[in-house]
PDB file of C-alpha atoms in Angstrom:
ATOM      1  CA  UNK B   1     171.129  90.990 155.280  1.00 70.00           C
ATOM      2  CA  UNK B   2     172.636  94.299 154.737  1.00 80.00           C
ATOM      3  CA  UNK B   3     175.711  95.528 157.078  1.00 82.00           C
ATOM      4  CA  UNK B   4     175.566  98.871 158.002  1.00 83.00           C
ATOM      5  CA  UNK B   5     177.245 101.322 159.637  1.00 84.00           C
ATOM      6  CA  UNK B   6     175.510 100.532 163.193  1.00 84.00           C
ATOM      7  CA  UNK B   7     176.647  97.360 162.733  1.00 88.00           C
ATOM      8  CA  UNK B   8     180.333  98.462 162.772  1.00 90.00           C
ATOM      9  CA  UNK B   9     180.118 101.184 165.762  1.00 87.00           C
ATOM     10  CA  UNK B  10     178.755  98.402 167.954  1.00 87.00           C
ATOM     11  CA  UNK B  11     181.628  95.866 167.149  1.00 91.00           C
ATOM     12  CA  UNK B  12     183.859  98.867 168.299  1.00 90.00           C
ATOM     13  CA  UNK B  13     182.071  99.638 171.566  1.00 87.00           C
ATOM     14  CA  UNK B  14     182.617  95.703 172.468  1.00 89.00           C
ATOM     15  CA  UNK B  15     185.675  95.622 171.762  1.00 92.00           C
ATOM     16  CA  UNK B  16     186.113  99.023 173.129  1.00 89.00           C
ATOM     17  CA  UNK B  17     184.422  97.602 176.270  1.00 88.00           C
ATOM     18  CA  UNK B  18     186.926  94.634 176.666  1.00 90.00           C
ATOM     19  CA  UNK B  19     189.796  96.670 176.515  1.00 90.00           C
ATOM     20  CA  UNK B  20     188.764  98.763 179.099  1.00 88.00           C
ATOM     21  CA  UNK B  21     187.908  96.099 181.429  1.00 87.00           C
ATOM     22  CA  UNK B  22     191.601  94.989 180.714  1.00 88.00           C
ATOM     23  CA  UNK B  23     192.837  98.021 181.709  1.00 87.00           C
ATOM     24  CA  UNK B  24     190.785  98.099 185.034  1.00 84.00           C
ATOM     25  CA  UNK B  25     191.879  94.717 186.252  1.00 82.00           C
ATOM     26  CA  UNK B  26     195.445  94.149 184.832  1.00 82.00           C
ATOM     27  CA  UNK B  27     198.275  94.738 187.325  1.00 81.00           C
ATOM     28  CA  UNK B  28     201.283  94.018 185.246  1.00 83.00           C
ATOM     29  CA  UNK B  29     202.424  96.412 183.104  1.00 85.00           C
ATOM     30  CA  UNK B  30     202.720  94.465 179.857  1.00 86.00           C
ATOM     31  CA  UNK B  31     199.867  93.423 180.335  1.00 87.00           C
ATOM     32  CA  UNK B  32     198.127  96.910 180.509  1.00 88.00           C
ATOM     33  CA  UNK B  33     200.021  98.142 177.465  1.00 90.00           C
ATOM     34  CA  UNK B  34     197.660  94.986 175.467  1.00 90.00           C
ATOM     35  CA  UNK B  35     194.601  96.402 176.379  1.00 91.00           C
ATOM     36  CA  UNK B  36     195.593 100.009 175.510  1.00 92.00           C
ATOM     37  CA  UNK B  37     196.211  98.376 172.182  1.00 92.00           C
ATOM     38  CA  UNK B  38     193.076  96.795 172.177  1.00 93.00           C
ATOM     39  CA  UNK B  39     191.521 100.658 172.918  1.00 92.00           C
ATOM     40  CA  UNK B  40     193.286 101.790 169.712  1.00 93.00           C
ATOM     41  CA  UNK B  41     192.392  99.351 167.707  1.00 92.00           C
ATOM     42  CA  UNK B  42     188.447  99.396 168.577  1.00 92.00           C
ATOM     43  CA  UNK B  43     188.385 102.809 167.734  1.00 91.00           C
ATOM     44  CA  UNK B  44     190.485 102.366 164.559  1.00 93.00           C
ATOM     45  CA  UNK B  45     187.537  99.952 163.223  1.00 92.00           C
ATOM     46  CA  UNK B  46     185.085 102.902 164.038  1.00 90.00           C
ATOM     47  CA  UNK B  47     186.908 105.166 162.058  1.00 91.00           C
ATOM     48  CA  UNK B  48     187.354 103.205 158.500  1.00 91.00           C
ATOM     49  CA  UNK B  49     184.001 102.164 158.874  1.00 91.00           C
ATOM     50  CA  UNK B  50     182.549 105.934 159.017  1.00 87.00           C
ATOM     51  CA  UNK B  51     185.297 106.730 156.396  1.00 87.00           C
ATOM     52  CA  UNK B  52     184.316 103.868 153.987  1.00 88.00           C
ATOM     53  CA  UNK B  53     180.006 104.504 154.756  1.00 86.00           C
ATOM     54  CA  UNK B  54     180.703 108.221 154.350  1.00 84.00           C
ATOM     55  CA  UNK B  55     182.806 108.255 151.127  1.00 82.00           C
ATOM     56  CA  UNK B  56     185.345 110.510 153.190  1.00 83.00           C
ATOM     57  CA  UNK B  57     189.244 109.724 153.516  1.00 85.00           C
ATOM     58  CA  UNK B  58     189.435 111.533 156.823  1.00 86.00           C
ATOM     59  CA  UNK B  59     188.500 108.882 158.513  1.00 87.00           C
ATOM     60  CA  UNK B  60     191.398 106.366 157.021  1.00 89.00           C
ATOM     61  CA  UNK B  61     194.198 109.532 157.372  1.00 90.00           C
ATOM     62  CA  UNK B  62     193.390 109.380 160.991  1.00 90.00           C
ATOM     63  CA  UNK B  63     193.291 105.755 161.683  1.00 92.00           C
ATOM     64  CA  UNK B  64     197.137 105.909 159.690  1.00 92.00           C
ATOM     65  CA  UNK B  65     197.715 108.841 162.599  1.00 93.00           C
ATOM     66  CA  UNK B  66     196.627 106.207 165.602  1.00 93.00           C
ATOM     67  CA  UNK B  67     198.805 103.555 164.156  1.00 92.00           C
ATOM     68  CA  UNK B  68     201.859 106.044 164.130  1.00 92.00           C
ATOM     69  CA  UNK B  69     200.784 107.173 167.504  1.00 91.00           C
ATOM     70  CA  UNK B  70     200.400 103.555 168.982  1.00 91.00           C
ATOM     71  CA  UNK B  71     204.094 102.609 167.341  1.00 90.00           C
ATOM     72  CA  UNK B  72     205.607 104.999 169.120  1.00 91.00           C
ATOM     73  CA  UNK B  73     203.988 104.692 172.408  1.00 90.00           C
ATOM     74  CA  UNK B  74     205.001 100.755 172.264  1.00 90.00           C
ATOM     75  CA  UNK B  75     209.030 102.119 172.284  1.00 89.00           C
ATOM     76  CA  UNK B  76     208.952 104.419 174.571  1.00 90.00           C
ATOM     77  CA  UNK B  77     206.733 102.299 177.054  1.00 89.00           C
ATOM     78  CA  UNK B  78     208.864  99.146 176.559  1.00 88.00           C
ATOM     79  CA  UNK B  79     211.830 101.633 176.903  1.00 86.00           C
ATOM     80  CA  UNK B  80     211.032 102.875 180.268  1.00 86.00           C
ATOM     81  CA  UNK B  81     209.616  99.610 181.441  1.00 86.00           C
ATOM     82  CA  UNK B  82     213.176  98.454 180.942  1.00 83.00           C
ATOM     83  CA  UNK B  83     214.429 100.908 182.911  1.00 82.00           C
ATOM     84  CA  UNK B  84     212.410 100.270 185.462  1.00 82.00           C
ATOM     85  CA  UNK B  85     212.466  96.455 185.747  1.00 81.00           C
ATOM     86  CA  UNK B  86     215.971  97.032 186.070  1.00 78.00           C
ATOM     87  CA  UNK B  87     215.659  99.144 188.875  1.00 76.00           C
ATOM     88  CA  UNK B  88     213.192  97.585 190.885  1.00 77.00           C
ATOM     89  CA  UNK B  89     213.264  94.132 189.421  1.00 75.00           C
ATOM     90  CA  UNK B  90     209.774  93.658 189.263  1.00 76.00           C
ATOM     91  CA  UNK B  91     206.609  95.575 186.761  1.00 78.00           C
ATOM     92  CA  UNK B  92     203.408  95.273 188.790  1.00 79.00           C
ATOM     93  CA  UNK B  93     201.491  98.515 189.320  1.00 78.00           C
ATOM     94  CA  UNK B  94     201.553  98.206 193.006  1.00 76.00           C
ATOM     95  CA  UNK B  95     205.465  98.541 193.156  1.00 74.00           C
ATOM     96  CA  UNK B  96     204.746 102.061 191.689  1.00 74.00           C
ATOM     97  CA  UNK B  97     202.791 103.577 194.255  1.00 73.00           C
ATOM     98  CA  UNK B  98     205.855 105.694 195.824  1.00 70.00           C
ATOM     99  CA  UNK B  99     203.503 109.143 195.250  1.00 64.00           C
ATOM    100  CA  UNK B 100     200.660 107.624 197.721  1.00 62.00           C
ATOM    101  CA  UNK B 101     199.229 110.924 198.993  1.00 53.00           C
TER     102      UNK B 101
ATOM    103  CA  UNK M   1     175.601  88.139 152.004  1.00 80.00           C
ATOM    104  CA  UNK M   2     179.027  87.069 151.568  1.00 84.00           C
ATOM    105  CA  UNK M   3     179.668  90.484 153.520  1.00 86.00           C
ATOM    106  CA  UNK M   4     177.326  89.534 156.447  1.00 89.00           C
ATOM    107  CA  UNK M   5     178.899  85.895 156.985  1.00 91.00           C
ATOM    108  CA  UNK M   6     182.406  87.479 156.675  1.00 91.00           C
ATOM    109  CA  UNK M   7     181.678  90.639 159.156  1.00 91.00           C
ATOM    110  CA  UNK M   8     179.628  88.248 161.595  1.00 92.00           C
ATOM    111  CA  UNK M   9     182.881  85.571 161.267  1.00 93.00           C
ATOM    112  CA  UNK M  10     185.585  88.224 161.908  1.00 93.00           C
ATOM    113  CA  UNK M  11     183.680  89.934 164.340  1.00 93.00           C
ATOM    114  CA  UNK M  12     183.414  86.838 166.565  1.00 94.00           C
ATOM    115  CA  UNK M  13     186.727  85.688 165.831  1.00 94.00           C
ATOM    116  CA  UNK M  14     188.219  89.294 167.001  1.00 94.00           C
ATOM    117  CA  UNK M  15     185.987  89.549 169.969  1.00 94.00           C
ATOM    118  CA  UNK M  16     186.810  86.289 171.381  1.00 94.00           C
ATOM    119  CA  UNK M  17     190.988  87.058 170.614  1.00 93.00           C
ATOM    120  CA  UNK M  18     190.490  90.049 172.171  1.00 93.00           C
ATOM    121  CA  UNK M  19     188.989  88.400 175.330  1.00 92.00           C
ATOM    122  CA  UNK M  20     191.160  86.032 175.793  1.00 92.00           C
ATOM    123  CA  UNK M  21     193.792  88.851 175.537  1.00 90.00           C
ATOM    124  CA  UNK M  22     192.522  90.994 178.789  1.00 89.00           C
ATOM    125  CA  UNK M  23     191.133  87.723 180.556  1.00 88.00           C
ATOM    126  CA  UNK M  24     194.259  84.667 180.693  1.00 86.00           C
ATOM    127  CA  UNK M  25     196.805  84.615 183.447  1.00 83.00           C
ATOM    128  CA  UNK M  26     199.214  83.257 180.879  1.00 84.00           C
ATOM    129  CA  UNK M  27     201.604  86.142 179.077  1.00 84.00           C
ATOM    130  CA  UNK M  28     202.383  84.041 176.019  1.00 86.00           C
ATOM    131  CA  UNK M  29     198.392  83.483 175.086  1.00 89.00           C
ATOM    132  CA  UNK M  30     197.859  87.004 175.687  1.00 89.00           C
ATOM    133  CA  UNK M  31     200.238  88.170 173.290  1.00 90.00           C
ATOM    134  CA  UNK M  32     199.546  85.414 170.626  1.00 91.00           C
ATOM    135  CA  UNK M  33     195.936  85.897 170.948  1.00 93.00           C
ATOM    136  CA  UNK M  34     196.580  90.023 170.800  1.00 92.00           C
ATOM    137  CA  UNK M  35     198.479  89.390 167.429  1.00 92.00           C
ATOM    138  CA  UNK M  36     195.730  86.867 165.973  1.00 93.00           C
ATOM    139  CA  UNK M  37     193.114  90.007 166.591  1.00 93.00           C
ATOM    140  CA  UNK M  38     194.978  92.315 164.962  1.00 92.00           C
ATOM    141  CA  UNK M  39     195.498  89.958 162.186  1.00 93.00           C
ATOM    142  CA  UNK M  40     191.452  89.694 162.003  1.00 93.00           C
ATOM    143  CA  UNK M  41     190.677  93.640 162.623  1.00 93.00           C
ATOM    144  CA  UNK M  42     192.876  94.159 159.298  1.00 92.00           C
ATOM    145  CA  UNK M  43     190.204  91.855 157.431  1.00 92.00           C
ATOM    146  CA  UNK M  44     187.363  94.144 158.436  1.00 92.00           C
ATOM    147  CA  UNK M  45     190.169  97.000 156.733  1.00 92.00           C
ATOM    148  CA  UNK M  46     189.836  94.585 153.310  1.00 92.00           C
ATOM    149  CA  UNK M  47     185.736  94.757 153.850  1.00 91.00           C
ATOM    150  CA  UNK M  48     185.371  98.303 154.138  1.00 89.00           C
ATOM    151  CA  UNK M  49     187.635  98.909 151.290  1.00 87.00           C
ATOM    152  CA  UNK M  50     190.787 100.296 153.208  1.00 87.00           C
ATOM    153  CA  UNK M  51     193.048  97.910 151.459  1.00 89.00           C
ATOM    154  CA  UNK M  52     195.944 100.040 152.107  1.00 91.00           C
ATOM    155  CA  UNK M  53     195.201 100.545 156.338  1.00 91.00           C
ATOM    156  CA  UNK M  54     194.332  96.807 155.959  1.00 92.00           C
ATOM    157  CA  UNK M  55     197.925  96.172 154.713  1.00 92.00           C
ATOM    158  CA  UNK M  56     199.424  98.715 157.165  1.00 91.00           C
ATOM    159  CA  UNK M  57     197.466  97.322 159.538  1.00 91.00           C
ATOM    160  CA  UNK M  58     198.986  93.846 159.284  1.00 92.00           C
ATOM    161  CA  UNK M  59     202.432  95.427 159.025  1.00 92.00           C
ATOM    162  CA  UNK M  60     203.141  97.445 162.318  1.00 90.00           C
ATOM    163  CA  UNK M  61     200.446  95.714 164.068  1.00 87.00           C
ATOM    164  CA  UNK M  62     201.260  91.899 163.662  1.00 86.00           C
ATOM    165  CA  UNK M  63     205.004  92.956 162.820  1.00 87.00           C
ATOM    166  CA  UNK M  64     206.478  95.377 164.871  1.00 87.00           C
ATOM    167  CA  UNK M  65     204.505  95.902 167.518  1.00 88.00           C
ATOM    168  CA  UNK M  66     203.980  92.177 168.373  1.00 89.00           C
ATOM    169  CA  UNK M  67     208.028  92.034 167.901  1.00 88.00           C
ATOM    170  CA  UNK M  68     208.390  94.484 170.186  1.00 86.00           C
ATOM    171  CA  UNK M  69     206.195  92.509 172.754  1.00 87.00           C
ATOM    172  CA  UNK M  70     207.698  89.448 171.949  1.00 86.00           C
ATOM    173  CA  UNK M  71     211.340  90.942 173.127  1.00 83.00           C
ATOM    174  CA  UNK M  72     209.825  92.719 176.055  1.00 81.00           C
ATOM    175  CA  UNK M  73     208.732  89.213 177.305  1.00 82.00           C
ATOM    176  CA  UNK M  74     211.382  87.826 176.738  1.00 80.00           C
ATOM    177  CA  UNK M  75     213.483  90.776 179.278  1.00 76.00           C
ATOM    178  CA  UNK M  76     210.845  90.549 182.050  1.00 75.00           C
ATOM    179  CA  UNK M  77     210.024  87.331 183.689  1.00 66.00           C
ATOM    180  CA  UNK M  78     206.615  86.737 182.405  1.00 65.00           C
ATOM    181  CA  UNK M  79     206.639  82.823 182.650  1.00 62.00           C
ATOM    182  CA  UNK M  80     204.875  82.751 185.997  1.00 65.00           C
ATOM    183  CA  UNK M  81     201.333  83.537 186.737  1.00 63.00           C
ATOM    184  CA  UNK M  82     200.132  86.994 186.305  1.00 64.00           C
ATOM    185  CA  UNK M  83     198.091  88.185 189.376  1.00 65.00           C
ATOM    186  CA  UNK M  84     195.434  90.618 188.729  1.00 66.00           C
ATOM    187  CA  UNK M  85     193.578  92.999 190.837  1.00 64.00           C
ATOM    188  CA  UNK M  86     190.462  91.205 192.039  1.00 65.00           C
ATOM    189  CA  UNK M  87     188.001  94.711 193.108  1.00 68.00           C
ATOM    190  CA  UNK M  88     184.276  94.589 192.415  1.00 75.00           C
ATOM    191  CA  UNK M  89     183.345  92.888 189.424  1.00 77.00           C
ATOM    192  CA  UNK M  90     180.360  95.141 188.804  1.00 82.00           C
ATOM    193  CA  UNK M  91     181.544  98.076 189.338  1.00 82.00           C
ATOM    194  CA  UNK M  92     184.819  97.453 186.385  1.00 78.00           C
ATOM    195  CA  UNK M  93     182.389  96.150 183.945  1.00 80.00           C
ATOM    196  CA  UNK M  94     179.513  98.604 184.758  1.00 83.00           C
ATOM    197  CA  UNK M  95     182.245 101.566 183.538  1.00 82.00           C
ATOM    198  CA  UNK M  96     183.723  99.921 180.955  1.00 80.00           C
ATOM    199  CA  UNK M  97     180.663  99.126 179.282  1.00 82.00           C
ATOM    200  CA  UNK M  98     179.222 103.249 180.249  1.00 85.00           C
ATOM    201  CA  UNK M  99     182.770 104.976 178.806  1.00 83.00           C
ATOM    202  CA  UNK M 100     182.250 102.564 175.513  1.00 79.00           C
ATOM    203  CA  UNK M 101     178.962 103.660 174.819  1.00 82.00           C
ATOM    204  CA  UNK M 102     179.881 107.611 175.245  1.00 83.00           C
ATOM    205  CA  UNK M 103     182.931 106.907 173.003  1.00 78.00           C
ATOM    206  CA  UNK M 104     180.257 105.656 170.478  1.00 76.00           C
ATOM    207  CA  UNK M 105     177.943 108.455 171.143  1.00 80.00           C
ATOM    208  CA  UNK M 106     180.715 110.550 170.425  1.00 79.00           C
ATOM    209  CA  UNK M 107     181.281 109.263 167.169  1.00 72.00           C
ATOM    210  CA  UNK M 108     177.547 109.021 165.776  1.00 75.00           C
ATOM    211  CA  UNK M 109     176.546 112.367 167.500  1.00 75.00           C
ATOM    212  CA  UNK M 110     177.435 113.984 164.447  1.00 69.00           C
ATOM    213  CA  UNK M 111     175.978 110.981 162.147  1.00 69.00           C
ATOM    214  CA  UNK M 112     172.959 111.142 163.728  1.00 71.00           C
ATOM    215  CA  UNK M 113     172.314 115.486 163.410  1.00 69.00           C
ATOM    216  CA  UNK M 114     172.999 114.229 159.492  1.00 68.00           C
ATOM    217  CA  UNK M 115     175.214 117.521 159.103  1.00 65.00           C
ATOM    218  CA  UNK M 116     178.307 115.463 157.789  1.00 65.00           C
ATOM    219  CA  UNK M 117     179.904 116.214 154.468  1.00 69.00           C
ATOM    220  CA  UNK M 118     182.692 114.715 152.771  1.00 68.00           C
ATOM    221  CA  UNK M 119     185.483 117.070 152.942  1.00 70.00           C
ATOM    222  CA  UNK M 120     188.341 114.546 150.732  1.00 70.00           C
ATOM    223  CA  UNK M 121     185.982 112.692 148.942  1.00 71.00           C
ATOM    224  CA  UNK M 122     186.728 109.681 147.073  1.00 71.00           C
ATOM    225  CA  UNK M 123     188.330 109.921 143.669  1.00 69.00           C
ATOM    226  CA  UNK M 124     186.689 108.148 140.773  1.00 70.00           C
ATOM    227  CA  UNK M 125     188.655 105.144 139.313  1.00 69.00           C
ATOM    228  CA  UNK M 126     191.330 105.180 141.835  1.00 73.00           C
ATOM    229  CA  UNK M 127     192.807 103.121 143.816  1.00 77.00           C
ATOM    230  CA  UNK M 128     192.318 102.966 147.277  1.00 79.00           C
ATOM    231  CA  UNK M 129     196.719 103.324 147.845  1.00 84.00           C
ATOM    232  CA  UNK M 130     196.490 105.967 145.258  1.00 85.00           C
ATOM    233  CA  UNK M 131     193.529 108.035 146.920  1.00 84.00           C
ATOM    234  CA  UNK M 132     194.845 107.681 150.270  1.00 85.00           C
ATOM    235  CA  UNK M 133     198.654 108.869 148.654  1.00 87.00           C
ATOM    236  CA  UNK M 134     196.368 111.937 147.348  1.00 85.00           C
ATOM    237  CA  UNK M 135     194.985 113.286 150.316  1.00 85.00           C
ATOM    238  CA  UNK M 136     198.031 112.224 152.723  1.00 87.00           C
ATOM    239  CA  UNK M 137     200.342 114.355 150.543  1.00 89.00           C
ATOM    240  CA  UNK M 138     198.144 117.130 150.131  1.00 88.00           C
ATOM    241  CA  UNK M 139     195.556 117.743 152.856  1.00 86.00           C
ATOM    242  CA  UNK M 140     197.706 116.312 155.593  1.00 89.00           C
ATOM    243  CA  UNK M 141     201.490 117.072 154.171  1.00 92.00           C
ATOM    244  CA  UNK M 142     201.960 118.972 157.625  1.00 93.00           C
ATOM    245  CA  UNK M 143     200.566 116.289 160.393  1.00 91.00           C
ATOM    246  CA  UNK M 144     202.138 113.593 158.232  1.00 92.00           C
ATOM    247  CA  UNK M 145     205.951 115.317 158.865  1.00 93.00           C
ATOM    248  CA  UNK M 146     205.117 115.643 162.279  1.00 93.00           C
ATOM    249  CA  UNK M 147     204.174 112.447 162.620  1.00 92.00           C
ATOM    250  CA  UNK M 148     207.369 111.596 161.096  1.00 93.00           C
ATOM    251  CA  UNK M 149     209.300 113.545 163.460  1.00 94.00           C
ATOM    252  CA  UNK M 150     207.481 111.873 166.643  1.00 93.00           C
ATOM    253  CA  UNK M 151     208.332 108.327 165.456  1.00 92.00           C
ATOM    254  CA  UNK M 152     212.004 109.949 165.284  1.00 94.00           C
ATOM    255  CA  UNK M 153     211.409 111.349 169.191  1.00 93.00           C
ATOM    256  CA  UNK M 154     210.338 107.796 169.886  1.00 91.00           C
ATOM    257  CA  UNK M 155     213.123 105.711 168.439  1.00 89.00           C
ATOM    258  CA  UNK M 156     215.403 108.258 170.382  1.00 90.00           C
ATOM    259  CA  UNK M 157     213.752 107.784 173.533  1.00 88.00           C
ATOM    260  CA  UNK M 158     213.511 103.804 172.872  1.00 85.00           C
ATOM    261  CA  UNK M 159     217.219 103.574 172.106  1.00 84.00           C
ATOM    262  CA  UNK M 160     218.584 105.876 175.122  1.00 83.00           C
ATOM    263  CA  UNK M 161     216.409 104.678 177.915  1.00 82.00           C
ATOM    264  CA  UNK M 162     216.694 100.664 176.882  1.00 77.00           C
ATOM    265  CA  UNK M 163     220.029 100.855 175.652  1.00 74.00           C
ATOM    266  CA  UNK M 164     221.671 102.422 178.688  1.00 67.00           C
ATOM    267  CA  UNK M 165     224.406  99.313 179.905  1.00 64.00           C
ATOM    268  CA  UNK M 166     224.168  97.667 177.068  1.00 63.00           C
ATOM    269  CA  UNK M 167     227.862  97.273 176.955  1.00 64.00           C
ATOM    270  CA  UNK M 168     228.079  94.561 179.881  1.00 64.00           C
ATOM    271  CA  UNK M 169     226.427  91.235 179.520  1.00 63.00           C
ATOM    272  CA  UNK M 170     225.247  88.911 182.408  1.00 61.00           C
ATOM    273  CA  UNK M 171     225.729  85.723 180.600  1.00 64.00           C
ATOM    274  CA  UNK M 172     229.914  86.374 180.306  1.00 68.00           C
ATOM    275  CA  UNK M 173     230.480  87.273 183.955  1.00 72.00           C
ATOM    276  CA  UNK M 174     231.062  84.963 186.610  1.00 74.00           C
ATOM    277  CA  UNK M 175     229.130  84.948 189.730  1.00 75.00           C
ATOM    278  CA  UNK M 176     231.509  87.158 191.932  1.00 78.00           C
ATOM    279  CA  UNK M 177     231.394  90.306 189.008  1.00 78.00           C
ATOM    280  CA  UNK M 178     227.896  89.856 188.887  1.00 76.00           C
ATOM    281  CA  UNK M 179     227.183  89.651 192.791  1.00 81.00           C
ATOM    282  CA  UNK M 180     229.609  93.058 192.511  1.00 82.00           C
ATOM    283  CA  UNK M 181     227.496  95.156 190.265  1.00 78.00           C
ATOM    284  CA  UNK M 182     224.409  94.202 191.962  1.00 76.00           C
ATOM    285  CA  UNK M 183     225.817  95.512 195.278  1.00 81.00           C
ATOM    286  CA  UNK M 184     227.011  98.799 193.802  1.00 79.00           C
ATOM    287  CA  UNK M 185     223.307  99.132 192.264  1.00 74.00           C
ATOM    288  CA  UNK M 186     221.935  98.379 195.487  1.00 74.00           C
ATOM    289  CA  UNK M 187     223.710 101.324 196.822  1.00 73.00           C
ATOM    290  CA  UNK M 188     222.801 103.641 194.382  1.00 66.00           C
ATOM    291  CA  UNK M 189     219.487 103.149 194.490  1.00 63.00           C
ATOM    292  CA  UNK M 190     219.613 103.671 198.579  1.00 59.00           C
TER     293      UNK M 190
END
């Protein structure tokens, strides 16, 4: 049996899929910064996969962009996490709700 | 064939990770089951023939990142139970599962219309680290320095806001020094 493209762009929508329901339901921040991963990485699957059926290297250049991206979100998210588990001693979403309109 | 049973292997292997990742109450098996996906999306890199996003993959992925994790559970308290919000089942999976399938749409809308070309096309008898060196320092010279430039922004930012009282450590006061800085904190944040 042949794997094709389709094959690939469905794995990503699961996966895709799963991290979303992560970020619905997680409270603690940590926690929430996993399934973001899991977002980047789903879509990172869909992109080599349309790179590599394609013959294209666009595809890979931007999946090497996401990776920088999601390296750099990681620091600064742990960064002010620290800051603010220091402040308030705790990181659950609820503690953050100090803009309630 | 070999392809099939490897893609069908991986696939499972990642999806099931991945679930355990967003579904445990535990911090430590989320984050060990996170890294063991990431380890297993780099294989379907190898597949596709993306040895070199495979590699890079398994790098900042399953190094740093997890690293990074691994010290920011170690700062929080993450050994107790996590709670989780508990709203209408149907409703969470019912948009996940909707905002997945557009994402997809959005990628094969343009597969589909059968109007793609290959604008960096694969070089004959090259590597796949050679090719991707070709077009990275070529076609995308400009988004690769600024890249480089926001990883700088981000150490920055990762050093100043984490490393701000850095200097004092609560393992070498005694009680009374520490019971005195937590007072004065207490009054700065009121």
């Amino acid at each position: 049996m042949e794997i094709g493209l389709n094959h690939y762009l469905v794995l990503s929508t699961i996966l895709f899929a799963i991290g979303l329901i992560g970020v619905m339901r997680r409270k603690n921040l940590l926690l929430l910064f996993f399934a973001t991963e899991i977002l980047l990485n789903s879509v990172n699957i869909a992109f080599a996969a349309i790179s590599h059926y394609y013959g294209d290297l666009t595809g890979q250049m931007f999946a090497f962009f996401v990776i920088a991206i999601a390296a750099s979100e990681v620091a600064v998210g742990l960064g002010l996490l620290i800051v603010w588990h220091k402040r308030h001693g705790t990181i659950d979403l609820d503690t953050m709700s100090t803009m309630r309109g | 064939m070999f392809e099939a049973i490897a893609f069908y292997l991986f696939a499972f292997l990642t999806i099931a990770m991945f679930f355990i990742a967003v579904t445990t109450s535990q911090a430590l098996y989320a984050l060990t089951s996170l890294a063991a996906g990431m380890i297993f999306i780099s294989a379907f890199f190898f597949i596709l023939g993306a040895d070199f996003l495979g590699a890079v993959q398994i790098v900042v992925y399953s190094g740093a990142v997890m690293a990074l994790y691994a010290f920011g559970m170690m700062f929080f308290d993450t050994t107790r139970d996590v709670k989780e919000k508990n709203g209408n089942k149907y409703i969470v999976v019912g948009l996940s599962v909707v905002s997945a399938i557009l994402v997809v749409a959005i990628f094969s809308a343009p597969l589909v219309s059968e109007n793609i070309t290959a604008l960096y096309p694969m070089v004959e008898g090259a590597g796949n680290t050679q090719e991707v060196g070709l077009v990275l320092f070529t076609k995308y010279l400009v988004p690769f320095e600024v890249a480089a430039v926001m990883l700088l922004v981000a150490m920055i930012a990762g050093i100043v806001l984490a490393g701000k009282d850095m200097d004092l450590s609560l393992t070498l006061l005694d009680d009374n020094e520490i019971e005195e800085i937590k007072n004065k904190q207490m009054k700065k944040v009121l």
